[in-house]
Amino acid sequence: MYNDFYGFKESPFNVTSDPEFFFPSANHEEAFSHLIFGIRQRKGILAITGEIGTGKTTLCRTLLNRLDKNIKSALILNPYFSEIQLLQLIVKDLGIEGNFRNKLQLIEALNQYLIDQALEGNTVVVIIDEAQNLKIRQLEQIRLLSNLETEKTKLLQIILVGQPELLDKLRLDSLRQLNQRISVRYHILPLKKEELQQYIDHRIHIARKDPNSHPGVQFSNEAVDAIFHFSHGTPRLINILCDRALLNGFVQETRLIDQPMVCKCAKEAINV
Ligand SMILES: Nc1ncnc2c1ncn2[C@@H]1O[C@H](COP(=O)(O)OP(=O)(O)OP(=O)(O)O)[C@@H](O)[C@H]1O
Ligand SMILES: [Mg+2]
């Protein structure tokens, strides 16, 4: 709606998890390094947690975009399925073809694929987002998949990504074995105050029609402080606030976003 007014090719503060807009905050970069380390070292099971809207899905998608060619991957986004459906999805997303009628056949096909990939020097990664929603039996199934190994190395790298409830689940007595096998863990934190201006600039820069032109909009220092105050640095809330503030600026025909505008938007858009 306001894109032409500010000279954007697309809206800079969409709430989709578009990796094109990935901002390498110190915390997100560290999470990234943990993932790359875990995958390269074939650590088996990794867990990434973070509160709602801190950028977990965005991180997964960015990771997929940046993986080397010798890393084969599957991304499971909404694991509200039975164990067999979860296996079917993993097999399908990895591109394994065939008509598998039961769990045993699926696991056999997966095992064969993993052995073939290992022989070719490839690594296979399965990322499961929203892993806090997995049922105990599915988590147990994941542990069994991580048992697929040769004498020397784990054949399948599994990344569990979820809200902090995932950690509570993993502490359950029945999931002790799985919990013990998670060798790399990282908790994503919201952005720091000093990163917020850069985050806003970064997203605006990517959204601009002409990257060499003047930014087209400016957030005053006080406006940025207010955005931090209301969002506590959580990217999704930042995006909702900034998007609403841009709409406000457009309606008022100004390209300067100030503090009163942000305060008004916070009431309207994020109910504070
Ligand atoms: N590092 C980042 N760089 C740029 N944008 C980000 C970053 N982290 C998060 N965002 C933005 O914040 C919003 C929420 O991110 P995302 O959906 O990845 O969060 P989430 O942690 O997966 O949330 P949920 O807990 O609800 O699943 C998205 O619009 C995303 O683009
Ligand atoms: Mg998510």
PDB file of C-alpha atoms and ligand atoms in Angstrom:
ATOM      1  CA  MET A   1       0.000   0.000   0.000  1.00  0.00           C
ATOM      2  CA  TYR A   2       2.745   2.430   0.997  1.00  0.00           C
ATOM      3  CA  ASN A   3       5.544   0.885  -1.077  1.00  0.00           C
ATOM      4  CA  ASP A   4       5.493   3.439  -3.903  1.00  0.00           C
ATOM      5  CA  PHE A   5       5.412   6.345  -1.461  1.00  0.00           C
ATOM      6  CA  TYR A   6       8.672   5.227   0.185  1.00  0.00           C
ATOM      7  CA  GLY A   7      10.266   3.747  -2.966  1.00  0.00           C
ATOM      8  CA  PHE A   8      10.140   0.096  -1.850  1.00  0.00           C
ATOM      9  CA  LYS A   9       9.911  -2.863  -4.215  1.00  0.00           C
ATOM     10  CA  GLU A  10       8.277  -4.827  -1.395  1.00  0.00           C
ATOM     11  CA  SER A  11       7.231  -4.196   2.150  1.00  0.00           C
ATOM     12  CA  PRO A  12      10.349  -4.189   4.396  1.00  0.00           C
ATOM     13  CA  PHE A  13       8.616  -5.464   7.529  1.00  0.00           C
ATOM     14  CA  ASN A  14       6.612  -8.471   6.409  1.00  0.00           C
ATOM     15  CA  VAL A  15       6.087 -11.067   9.100  1.00  0.00           C
ATOM     16  CA  THR A  16       7.060 -13.962   6.827  1.00  0.00           C
ATOM     17  CA  SER A  17      10.339 -15.779   7.535  1.00  0.00           C
ATOM     18  CA  ASP A  18      12.003 -14.622   4.325  1.00  0.00           C
ATOM     19  CA  PRO A  19      15.746 -15.422   4.386  1.00  0.00           C
ATOM     20  CA  GLU A  20      16.426 -12.575   1.947  1.00  0.00           C
ATOM     21  CA  PHE A  21      15.863 -10.196   4.865  1.00  0.00           C
ATOM     22  CA  PHE A  22      18.039 -12.123   7.335  1.00  0.00           C
ATOM     23  CA  PHE A  23      19.896  -9.720   9.613  1.00  0.00           C
ATOM     24  CA  PRO A  24      23.038 -11.208  11.155  1.00  0.00           C
ATOM     25  CA  SER A  25      22.590 -10.037  14.746  1.00  0.00           C
ATOM     26  CA  ALA A  26      25.341 -11.231  17.113  1.00  0.00           C
ATOM     27  CA  ASN A  27      22.968 -13.806  18.569  1.00  0.00           C
ATOM     28  CA  HIS A  28      21.602 -15.082  15.259  1.00  0.00           C
ATOM     29  CA  GLU A  29      25.126 -15.381  13.863  1.00  0.00           C
ATOM     30  CA  GLU A  30      26.195 -17.370  16.898  1.00  0.00           C
ATOM     31  CA  ALA A  31      23.198 -19.681  16.502  1.00  0.00           C
ATOM     32  CA  PHE A  32      24.210 -20.060  12.885  1.00  0.00           C
ATOM     33  CA  SER A  33      27.794 -20.986  13.767  1.00  0.00           C
ATOM     34  CA  HIS A  34      26.551 -23.591  16.239  1.00  0.00           C
ATOM     35  CA  LEU A  35      24.406 -25.150  13.512  1.00  0.00           C
ATOM     36  CA  ILE A  36      27.177 -25.201  10.914  1.00  0.00           C
ATOM     37  CA  PHE A  37      29.604 -26.631  13.466  1.00  0.00           C
ATOM     38  CA  GLY A  38      27.129 -29.331  14.541  1.00  0.00           C
ATOM     39  CA  ILE A  39      26.370 -30.318  10.955  1.00  0.00           C
ATOM     40  CA  ARG A  40      29.991 -30.340   9.751  1.00  0.00           C
ATOM     41  CA  GLN A  41      31.165 -32.298  12.780  1.00  0.00           C
ATOM     42  CA  ARG A  42      28.216 -34.678  12.425  1.00  0.00           C
ATOM     43  CA  LYS A  43      27.148 -34.230  15.996  1.00  0.00           C
ATOM     44  CA  GLY A  44      23.859 -36.124  15.617  1.00  0.00           C
ATOM     45  CA  ILE A  45      21.101 -34.156  17.305  1.00  0.00           C
ATOM     46  CA  LEU A  46      21.144 -30.361  17.756  1.00  0.00           C
ATOM     47  CA  ALA A  47      18.547 -28.176  19.469  1.00  0.00           C
ATOM     48  CA  ILE A  48      17.801 -24.519  18.801  1.00  0.00           C
ATOM     49  CA  THR A  49      15.302 -22.795  21.052  1.00  0.00           C
ATOM     50  CA  GLY A  50      13.964 -19.265  21.371  1.00  0.00           C
ATOM     51  CA  GLU A  51      10.868 -17.443  22.562  1.00  0.00           C
ATOM     52  CA  ILE A  52       7.997 -16.762  20.134  1.00  0.00           C
ATOM     53  CA  GLY A  53       8.956 -14.564  17.191  1.00  0.00           C
ATOM     54  CA  THR A  54      12.694 -14.441  17.850  1.00  0.00           C
ATOM     55  CA  GLY A  55      13.636 -15.727  14.386  1.00  0.00           C
ATOM     56  CA  LYS A  56      13.888 -19.501  14.600  1.00  0.00           C
ATOM     57  CA  THR A  57      12.105 -20.269  11.326  1.00  0.00           C
ATOM     58  CA  THR A  58      13.983 -17.474   9.557  1.00  0.00           C
ATOM     59  CA  LEU A  59      17.241 -18.987  10.800  1.00  0.00           C
ATOM     60  CA  CYS A  60      16.253 -22.449   9.481  1.00  0.00           C
ATOM     61  CA  ARG A  61      15.390 -21.075   6.056  1.00  0.00           C
ATOM     62  CA  THR A  62      18.584 -19.026   5.914  1.00  0.00           C
ATOM     63  CA  LEU A  63      20.566 -22.110   6.871  1.00  0.00           C
ATOM     64  CA  LEU A  64      18.987 -24.138   4.060  1.00  0.00           C
ATOM     65  CA  ASN A  65      19.884 -21.423   1.567  1.00  0.00           C
ATOM     66  CA  ARG A  66      23.487 -21.369   2.675  1.00  0.00           C
ATOM     67  CA  LEU A  67      24.281 -25.074   2.952  1.00  0.00           C
ATOM     68  CA  ASP A  68      26.996 -26.474   0.681  1.00  0.00           C
ATOM     69  CA  LYS A  69      25.988 -28.725  -2.190  1.00  0.00           C
ATOM     70  CA  ASN A  70      27.243 -31.836  -0.397  1.00  0.00           C
ATOM     71  CA  ILE A  71      24.677 -31.359   2.363  1.00  0.00           C
ATOM     72  CA  LYS A  72      21.257 -32.829   1.590  1.00  0.00           C
ATOM     73  CA  SER A  73      18.426 -31.454   3.673  1.00  0.00           C
ATOM     74  CA  ALA A  74      14.769 -31.739   4.581  1.00  0.00           C
ATOM     75  CA  LEU A  75      12.737 -29.115   6.434  1.00  0.00           C
ATOM     76  CA  ILE A  76       9.633 -30.204   8.339  1.00  0.00           C
ATOM     77  CA  LEU A  77       7.621 -27.140   9.253  1.00  0.00           C
ATOM     78  CA  ASN A  78       4.501 -28.221  11.128  1.00  0.00           C
ATOM     79  CA  PRO A  79       5.047 -31.581  12.727  1.00  0.00           C
ATOM     80  CA  TYR A  80       1.450 -32.218  13.764  1.00  0.00           C
ATOM     81  CA  PHE A  81       1.533 -35.760  12.485  1.00  0.00           C
ATOM     82  CA  SER A  82       1.751 -39.376  13.543  1.00  0.00           C
ATOM     83  CA  GLU A  83       5.174 -41.066  13.663  1.00  0.00           C
ATOM     84  CA  ILE A  84       4.634 -42.717  10.301  1.00  0.00           C
ATOM     85  CA  GLN A  85       3.553 -39.455   8.683  1.00  0.00           C
ATOM     86  CA  LEU A  86       6.641 -37.761  10.087  1.00  0.00           C
ATOM     87  CA  LEU A  87       8.804 -40.477   8.526  1.00  0.00           C
ATOM     88  CA  GLN A  88       6.917 -40.201   5.239  1.00  0.00           C
ATOM     89  CA  LEU A  89       7.506 -36.455   5.157  1.00  0.00           C
ATOM     90  CA  ILE A  90      11.215 -36.792   5.884  1.00  0.00           C
ATOM     91  CA  VAL A  91      11.610 -39.434   3.174  1.00  0.00           C
ATOM     92  CA  LYS A  92       9.626 -37.375   0.669  1.00  0.00           C
ATOM     93  CA  ASP A  93      11.421 -34.110   1.431  1.00  0.00           C
ATOM     94  CA  LEU A  94      14.796 -35.789   1.005  1.00  0.00           C
ATOM     95  CA  GLY A  95      13.625 -36.850  -2.457  1.00  0.00           C
ATOM     96  CA  ILE A  96      13.683 -40.602  -1.783  1.00  0.00           C
ATOM     97  CA  GLU A  97      11.364 -42.228  -4.294  1.00  0.00           C
ATOM     98  CA  GLY A  98       9.320 -45.380  -3.852  1.00  0.00           C
ATOM     99  CA  ASN A  99       6.102 -46.803  -2.524  1.00  0.00           C
ATOM    100  CA  PHE A 100       6.638 -47.567   1.129  1.00  0.00           C
ATOM    101  CA  ARG A 101       3.781 -49.278   2.871  1.00  0.00           C
ATOM    102  CA  ASN A 102       4.866 -49.326   6.482  1.00  0.00           C
ATOM    103  CA  LYS A 103       7.289 -47.924   9.002  1.00  0.00           C
ATOM    104  CA  LEU A 104       9.847 -50.656   8.464  1.00  0.00           C
ATOM    105  CA  GLN A 105       9.994 -50.027   4.722  1.00  0.00           C
ATOM    106  CA  LEU A 106      10.343 -46.290   5.297  1.00  0.00           C
ATOM    107  CA  ILE A 107      13.199 -46.756   7.738  1.00  0.00           C
ATOM    108  CA  GLU A 108      14.923 -49.223   5.418  1.00  0.00           C
ATOM    109  CA  ALA A 109      14.659 -46.791   2.513  1.00  0.00           C
ATOM    110  CA  LEU A 110      15.978 -43.965   4.657  1.00  0.00           C
ATOM    111  CA  ASN A 111      18.847 -46.088   5.920  1.00  0.00           C
ATOM    112  CA  GLN A 112      19.847 -47.095   2.393  1.00  0.00           C
ATOM    113  CA  TYR A 113      19.697 -43.456   1.269  1.00  0.00           C
ATOM    114  CA  LEU A 114      21.883 -42.392   4.196  1.00  0.00           C
ATOM    115  CA  ILE A 115      24.463 -45.062   3.432  1.00  0.00           C
ATOM    116  CA  ASP A 116      24.536 -44.070  -0.261  1.00  0.00           C
ATOM    117  CA  GLN A 117      24.928 -40.397   0.623  1.00  0.00           C
ATOM    118  CA  ALA A 118      27.710 -41.153   3.109  1.00  0.00           C
ATOM    119  CA  LEU A 119      29.550 -43.137   0.416  1.00  0.00           C
ATOM    120  CA  GLU A 120      29.358 -40.100  -1.849  1.00  0.00           C
ATOM    121  CA  GLY A 121      30.748 -37.948   0.947  1.00  0.00           C
ATOM    122  CA  ASN A 122      27.462 -36.146   1.537  1.00  0.00           C
ATOM    123  CA  THR A 123      25.897 -35.148   4.853  1.00  0.00           C
ATOM    124  CA  VAL A 124      22.143 -35.419   5.423  1.00  0.00           C
ATOM    125  CA  VAL A 125      20.313 -32.977   7.670  1.00  0.00           C
ATOM    126  CA  VAL A 126      16.693 -33.005   8.771  1.00  0.00           C
ATOM    127  CA  ILE A 127      15.406 -29.821  10.381  1.00  0.00           C
ATOM    128  CA  ILE A 128      12.209 -30.073  12.399  1.00  0.00           C
ATOM    129  CA  ASP A 129      10.671 -26.695  13.191  1.00  0.00           C
ATOM    130  CA  GLU A 130       8.009 -26.219  15.898  1.00  0.00           C
ATOM    131  CA  ALA A 131       9.528 -29.251  17.604  1.00  0.00           C
ATOM    132  CA  GLN A 132       7.833 -28.282  20.883  1.00  0.00           C
ATOM    133  CA  ASN A 133       4.675 -29.723  19.299  1.00  0.00           C
ATOM    134  CA  LEU A 134       6.155 -33.176  18.726  1.00  0.00           C
ATOM    135  CA  LYS A 135       4.563 -35.911  20.764  1.00  0.00           C
ATOM    136  CA  ILE A 136       6.713 -38.039  23.018  1.00  0.00           C
ATOM    137  CA  ARG A 137       6.456 -41.014  20.653  1.00  0.00           C
ATOM    138  CA  GLN A 138       7.620 -38.883  17.739  1.00  0.00           C
ATOM    139  CA  LEU A 139      10.562 -37.594  19.735  1.00  0.00           C
ATOM    140  CA  GLU A 140      11.417 -41.175  20.579  1.00  0.00           C
ATOM    141  CA  GLN A 141      11.223 -41.985  16.863  1.00  0.00           C
ATOM    142  CA  ILE A 142      13.684 -39.180  16.197  1.00  0.00           C
ATOM    143  CA  ARG A 143      16.101 -40.676  18.675  1.00  0.00           C
ATOM    144  CA  LEU A 144      15.843 -43.998  16.845  1.00  0.00           C
ATOM    145  CA  LEU A 145      16.608 -42.263  13.551  1.00  0.00           C
ATOM    146  CA  SER A 146      19.679 -40.696  15.075  1.00  0.00           C
ATOM    147  CA  ASN A 147      20.860 -44.239  15.874  1.00  0.00           C
ATOM    148  CA  LEU A 148      21.390 -44.883  12.192  1.00  0.00           C
ATOM    149  CA  GLU A 149      25.154 -44.816  12.029  1.00  0.00           C
ATOM    150  CA  THR A 150      28.236 -46.543  10.744  1.00  0.00           C
ATOM    151  CA  GLU A 151      31.051 -47.543  13.084  1.00  0.00           C
ATOM    152  CA  LYS A 152      32.625 -44.169  12.658  1.00  0.00           C
ATOM    153  CA  THR A 153      29.938 -41.608  12.121  1.00  0.00           C
ATOM    154  CA  LYS A 154      26.316 -40.585  12.584  1.00  0.00           C
ATOM    155  CA  LEU A 155      24.501 -40.910   9.282  1.00  0.00           C
ATOM    156  CA  LEU A 156      21.740 -38.424   9.985  1.00  0.00           C
ATOM    157  CA  GLN A 157      22.004 -34.957  11.515  1.00  0.00           C
ATOM    158  CA  ILE A 158      18.781 -33.800  13.140  1.00  0.00           C
ATOM    159  CA  ILE A 159      18.064 -30.225  14.186  1.00  0.00           C
ATOM    160  CA  LEU A 160      15.174 -29.713  16.584  1.00  0.00           C
ATOM    161  CA  VAL A 161      13.926 -26.130  16.556  1.00  0.00           C
ATOM    162  CA  GLY A 162      11.299 -24.891  18.949  1.00  0.00           C
ATOM    163  CA  GLN A 163       9.975 -22.660  21.673  1.00  0.00           C
ATOM    164  CA  PRO A 164      11.393 -23.118  25.190  1.00  0.00           C
ATOM    165  CA  GLU A 165       8.696 -25.697  26.018  1.00  0.00           C
ATOM    166  CA  LEU A 166      10.777 -28.060  23.896  1.00  0.00           C
ATOM    167  CA  LEU A 167      13.424 -28.046  26.625  1.00  0.00           C
ATOM    168  CA  ASP A 168      10.793 -28.865  29.276  1.00  0.00           C
ATOM    169  CA  LYS A 169       9.604 -31.790  27.180  1.00  0.00           C
ATOM    170  CA  LEU A 170      13.142 -33.064  26.716  1.00  0.00           C
ATOM    171  CA  ARG A 171      13.593 -33.079  30.486  1.00  0.00           C
ATOM    172  CA  LEU A 172      10.801 -35.646  30.897  1.00  0.00           C
ATOM    173  CA  ASP A 173      11.962 -38.923  32.303  1.00  0.00           C
ATOM    174  CA  SER A 174      10.768 -40.823  29.260  1.00  0.00           C
ATOM    175  CA  LEU A 175      12.951 -38.671  26.982  1.00  0.00           C
ATOM    176  CA  ARG A 176      16.152 -38.919  29.034  1.00  0.00           C
ATOM    177  CA  GLN A 177      17.962 -40.847  26.348  1.00  0.00           C
ATOM    178  CA  LEU A 178      17.114 -38.318  23.670  1.00  0.00           C
ATOM    179  CA  ASN A 179      18.006 -35.403  25.922  1.00  0.00           C
ATOM    180  CA  GLN A 180      21.406 -36.890  26.595  1.00  0.00           C
ATOM    181  CA  ARG A 181      22.158 -37.213  22.897  1.00  0.00           C
ATOM    182  CA  ILE A 182      21.697 -33.557  22.084  1.00  0.00           C
ATOM    183  CA  SER A 183      25.268 -32.429  21.828  1.00  0.00           C
ATOM    184  CA  VAL A 184      24.822 -28.886  20.518  1.00  0.00           C
ATOM    185  CA  ARG A 185      22.259 -26.479  21.958  1.00  0.00           C
ATOM    186  CA  TYR A 186      21.636 -22.809  21.432  1.00  0.00           C
ATOM    187  CA  HIS A 187      19.007 -20.404  22.708  1.00  0.00           C
ATOM    188  CA  ILE A 188      18.179 -17.428  20.466  1.00  0.00           C
ATOM    189  CA  LEU A 189      17.708 -14.157  22.309  1.00  0.00           C
ATOM    190  CA  PRO A 190      15.915 -11.019  21.105  1.00  0.00           C
ATOM    191  CA  LEU A 191      17.948  -8.241  19.462  1.00  0.00           C
ATOM    192  CA  LYS A 192      20.026  -5.987  21.666  1.00  0.00           C
ATOM    193  CA  LYS A 193      19.085  -2.340  21.869  1.00  0.00           C
ATOM    194  CA  GLU A 194      22.193  -1.251  19.993  1.00  0.00           C
ATOM    195  CA  GLU A 195      21.314  -3.611  17.117  1.00  0.00           C
ATOM    196  CA  LEU A 196      17.812  -2.292  16.507  1.00  0.00           C
ATOM    197  CA  GLN A 197      18.665   0.697  14.290  1.00  0.00           C
ATOM    198  CA  GLN A 198      20.856  -1.540  12.138  1.00  0.00           C
ATOM    199  CA  TYR A 199      18.089  -4.145  11.898  1.00  0.00           C
ATOM    200  CA  ILE A 200      15.621  -1.504  10.692  1.00  0.00           C
ATOM    201  CA  ASP A 201      18.134  -0.024   8.218  1.00  0.00           C
ATOM    202  CA  HIS A 202      19.026  -3.491   6.943  1.00  0.00           C
ATOM    203  CA  ARG A 203      15.423  -4.446   6.153  1.00  0.00           C
ATOM    204  CA  ILE A 204      14.710  -1.068   4.548  1.00  0.00           C
ATOM    205  CA  HIS A 205      17.841  -1.327   2.426  1.00  0.00           C
ATOM    206  CA  ILE A 206      16.801  -4.743   1.077  1.00  0.00           C
ATOM    207  CA  ALA A 207      13.255  -3.580   0.343  1.00  0.00           C
ATOM    208  CA  ARG A 208      14.350  -0.515  -1.644  1.00  0.00           C
ATOM    209  CA  LYS A 209      13.562  -0.379  -5.357  1.00  0.00           C
ATOM    210  CA  ASP A 210      16.848   1.354  -6.054  1.00  0.00           C
ATOM    211  CA  PRO A 211      19.463   0.289  -3.490  1.00  0.00           C
ATOM    212  CA  ASN A 212      21.628   3.316  -4.341  1.00  0.00           C
ATOM    213  CA  SER A 213      18.902   5.865  -3.739  1.00  0.00           C
ATOM    214  CA  HIS A 214      18.173   7.769  -0.529  1.00  0.00           C
ATOM    215  CA  PRO A 215      16.474   5.466   2.079  1.00  0.00           C
ATOM    216  CA  GLY A 216      13.061   7.095   1.541  1.00  0.00           C
ATOM    217  CA  VAL A 217      12.125   6.968   5.210  1.00  0.00           C
ATOM    218  CA  GLN A 218      13.806   7.772   8.491  1.00  0.00           C
ATOM    219  CA  PHE A 219      13.071   6.585  12.028  1.00  0.00           C
ATOM    220  CA  SER A 220      14.117   9.185  14.636  1.00  0.00           C
ATOM    221  CA  ASN A 221      16.375   7.999  17.484  1.00  0.00           C
ATOM    222  CA  GLU A 222      13.491   8.405  19.923  1.00  0.00           C
ATOM    223  CA  ALA A 223      11.222   6.364  17.648  1.00  0.00           C
ATOM    224  CA  VAL A 224      13.795   3.551  17.619  1.00  0.00           C
ATOM    225  CA  ASP A 225      14.036   3.711  21.430  1.00  0.00           C
ATOM    226  CA  ALA A 226      10.251   3.432  21.650  1.00  0.00           C
ATOM    227  CA  ILE A 227      10.218   0.447  19.276  1.00  0.00           C
ATOM    228  CA  PHE A 228      12.705  -1.277  21.542  1.00  0.00           C
ATOM    229  CA  HIS A 229      10.668  -0.396  24.612  1.00  0.00           C
ATOM    230  CA  PHE A 230       7.503  -1.989  23.207  1.00  0.00           C
ATOM    231  CA  SER A 231       9.066  -4.965  21.401  1.00  0.00           C
ATOM    232  CA  HIS A 232      11.852  -5.842  23.871  1.00  0.00           C
ATOM    233  CA  GLY A 233      13.886  -6.604  20.754  1.00  0.00           C
ATOM    234  CA  THR A 234      11.646  -9.437  19.497  1.00  0.00           C
ATOM    235  CA  PRO A 235      11.885  -9.303  15.685  1.00  0.00           C
ATOM    236  CA  ARG A 236       8.253 -10.182  14.953  1.00  0.00           C
ATOM    237  CA  LEU A 237       6.987  -7.386  17.228  1.00  0.00           C
ATOM    238  CA  ILE A 238       9.526  -4.981  15.732  1.00  0.00           C
ATOM    239  CA  ASN A 239       8.224  -5.829  12.259  1.00  0.00           C
ATOM    240  CA  ILE A 240       4.575  -5.377  13.237  1.00  0.00           C
ATOM    241  CA  LEU A 241       5.350  -2.016  14.837  1.00  0.00           C
ATOM    242  CA  CYS A 242       7.512  -0.728  11.997  1.00  0.00           C
ATOM    243  CA  ASP A 243       4.986  -1.831   9.387  1.00  0.00           C
ATOM    244  CA  ARG A 244       2.215   0.012  11.201  1.00  0.00           C
ATOM    245  CA  ALA A 245       4.423   3.077  11.651  1.00  0.00           C
ATOM    246  CA  LEU A 246       5.167   3.154   7.913  1.00  0.00           C
ATOM    247  CA  LEU A 247       1.464   2.981   7.172  1.00  0.00           C
ATOM    248  CA  ASN A 248       0.925   5.867   9.573  1.00  0.00           C
ATOM    249  CA  GLY A 249       3.648   7.918   7.908  1.00  0.00           C
ATOM    250  CA  PHE A 250       2.070   7.245   4.518  1.00  0.00           C
ATOM    251  CA  VAL A 251      -1.364   8.355   5.735  1.00  0.00           C
ATOM    252  CA  GLN A 252       0.143  11.514   7.249  1.00  0.00           C
ATOM    253  CA  GLU A 253       2.318  12.041   4.166  1.00  0.00           C
ATOM    254  CA  THR A 254       5.559  12.157   6.092  1.00  0.00           C
ATOM    255  CA  ARG A 255       8.754  10.164   5.628  1.00  0.00           C
ATOM    256  CA  LEU A 256       9.932  10.783   9.174  1.00  0.00           C
ATOM    257  CA  ILE A 257       8.721   8.293  11.786  1.00  0.00           C
ATOM    258  CA  ASP A 258       8.794   9.852  15.255  1.00  0.00           C
ATOM    259  CA  GLN A 259       8.165   8.654  18.792  1.00  0.00           C
ATOM    260  CA  PRO A 260       4.478   9.683  19.173  1.00  0.00           C
ATOM    261  CA  MET A 261       3.693   7.763  15.996  1.00  0.00           C
ATOM    262  CA  VAL A 262       5.354   4.620  17.369  1.00  0.00           C
ATOM    263  CA  CYS A 263       3.486   4.926  20.677  1.00  0.00           C
ATOM    264  CA  LYS A 264       0.173   5.241  18.861  1.00  0.00           C
ATOM    265  CA  CYS A 265       1.014   2.238  16.662  1.00  0.00           C
ATOM    266  CA  ALA A 266       2.026   0.141  19.656  1.00  0.00           C
ATOM    267  CA  LYS A 267      -1.449   0.594  21.131  1.00  0.00           C
ATOM    268  CA  GLU A 268      -3.148  -0.238  17.835  1.00  0.00           C
ATOM    269  CA  ALA A 269      -0.953  -3.030  16.561  1.00  0.00           C
ATOM    270  CA  ILE A 270       0.466  -4.970  19.487  1.00  0.00           C
ATOM    271  CA  ASN A 271      -2.042  -4.122  22.166  1.00  0.00           C
ATOM    272  CA  VAL A 272       0.261  -2.561  24.781  1.00  0.00           C
TER     273      VAL A 272
HETATM  274  N1  LIG B   1      17.717 -12.342  12.077  1.00  0.00           N
HETATM  275  C1  LIG B   1      16.637 -11.834  11.485  1.00  0.00           C
HETATM  276  N2  LIG B   1      16.768 -11.024  10.424  1.00  0.00           N
HETATM  277  C2  LIG B   1      15.694 -10.484   9.808  1.00  0.00           C
HETATM  278  N3  LIG B   1      14.445 -10.707  10.176  1.00  0.00           N
HETATM  279  C3  LIG B   1      14.236 -11.513  11.232  1.00  0.00           C
HETATM  280  C4  LIG B   1      15.311 -12.126  11.938  1.00  0.00           C
HETATM  281  N4  LIG B   1      14.811 -12.857  12.939  1.00  0.00           N
HETATM  282  C5  LIG B   1      13.482 -12.753  12.843  1.00  0.00           C
HETATM  283  N5  LIG B   1      13.124 -11.946  11.821  1.00  0.00           N
HETATM  284  C6  LIG B   1      11.762 -11.583  11.416  1.00  0.00           C
HETATM  285  O1  LIG B   1      10.898 -11.684  12.536  1.00  0.00           O
HETATM  286  C7  LIG B   1       9.686 -12.349  12.194  1.00  0.00           C
HETATM  287  C8  LIG B   1       9.516 -13.582  13.058  1.00  0.00           C
HETATM  288  O2  LIG B   1      10.523 -14.504  12.750  1.00  0.00           O
HETATM  289  P1  LIG B   1      10.290 -16.094  12.747  1.00  0.00           P
HETATM  290  O3  LIG B   1       8.984 -16.419  12.135  1.00  0.00           O
HETATM  291  O4  LIG B   1      11.509 -16.688  12.165  1.00  0.00           O
HETATM  292  O5  LIG B   1      10.233 -16.352  14.321  1.00  0.00           O
HETATM  293  P2  LIG B   1      10.035 -17.736  15.092  1.00  0.00           P
HETATM  294  O6  LIG B   1      11.012 -17.725  16.194  1.00  0.00           O
HETATM  295  O7  LIG B   1      10.086 -18.861  14.128  1.00  0.00           O
HETATM  296  O8  LIG B   1       8.564 -17.553  15.671  1.00  0.00           O
HETATM  297  P3  LIG B   1       7.579 -18.678  16.271  1.00  0.00           P
HETATM  298  O9  LIG B   1       8.062 -18.967  17.667  1.00  0.00           O
HETATM  299  O10 LIG B   1       6.222 -18.045  16.280  1.00  0.00           O
HETATM  300  O11 LIG B   1       7.652 -19.862  15.356  1.00  0.00           O
HETATM  301  C9  LIG B   1       9.772 -12.652  10.702  1.00  0.00           C
HETATM  302  O12 LIG B   1       9.106 -11.647   9.982  1.00  0.00           O
HETATM  303  C10 LIG B   1      11.246 -12.580  10.391  1.00  0.00           C
HETATM  304  O13 LIG B   1      11.462 -12.148   9.085  1.00  0.00           O
HETATM  305 MG    MG B   2       8.678 -20.316  13.669  1.00  0.00          MG
END
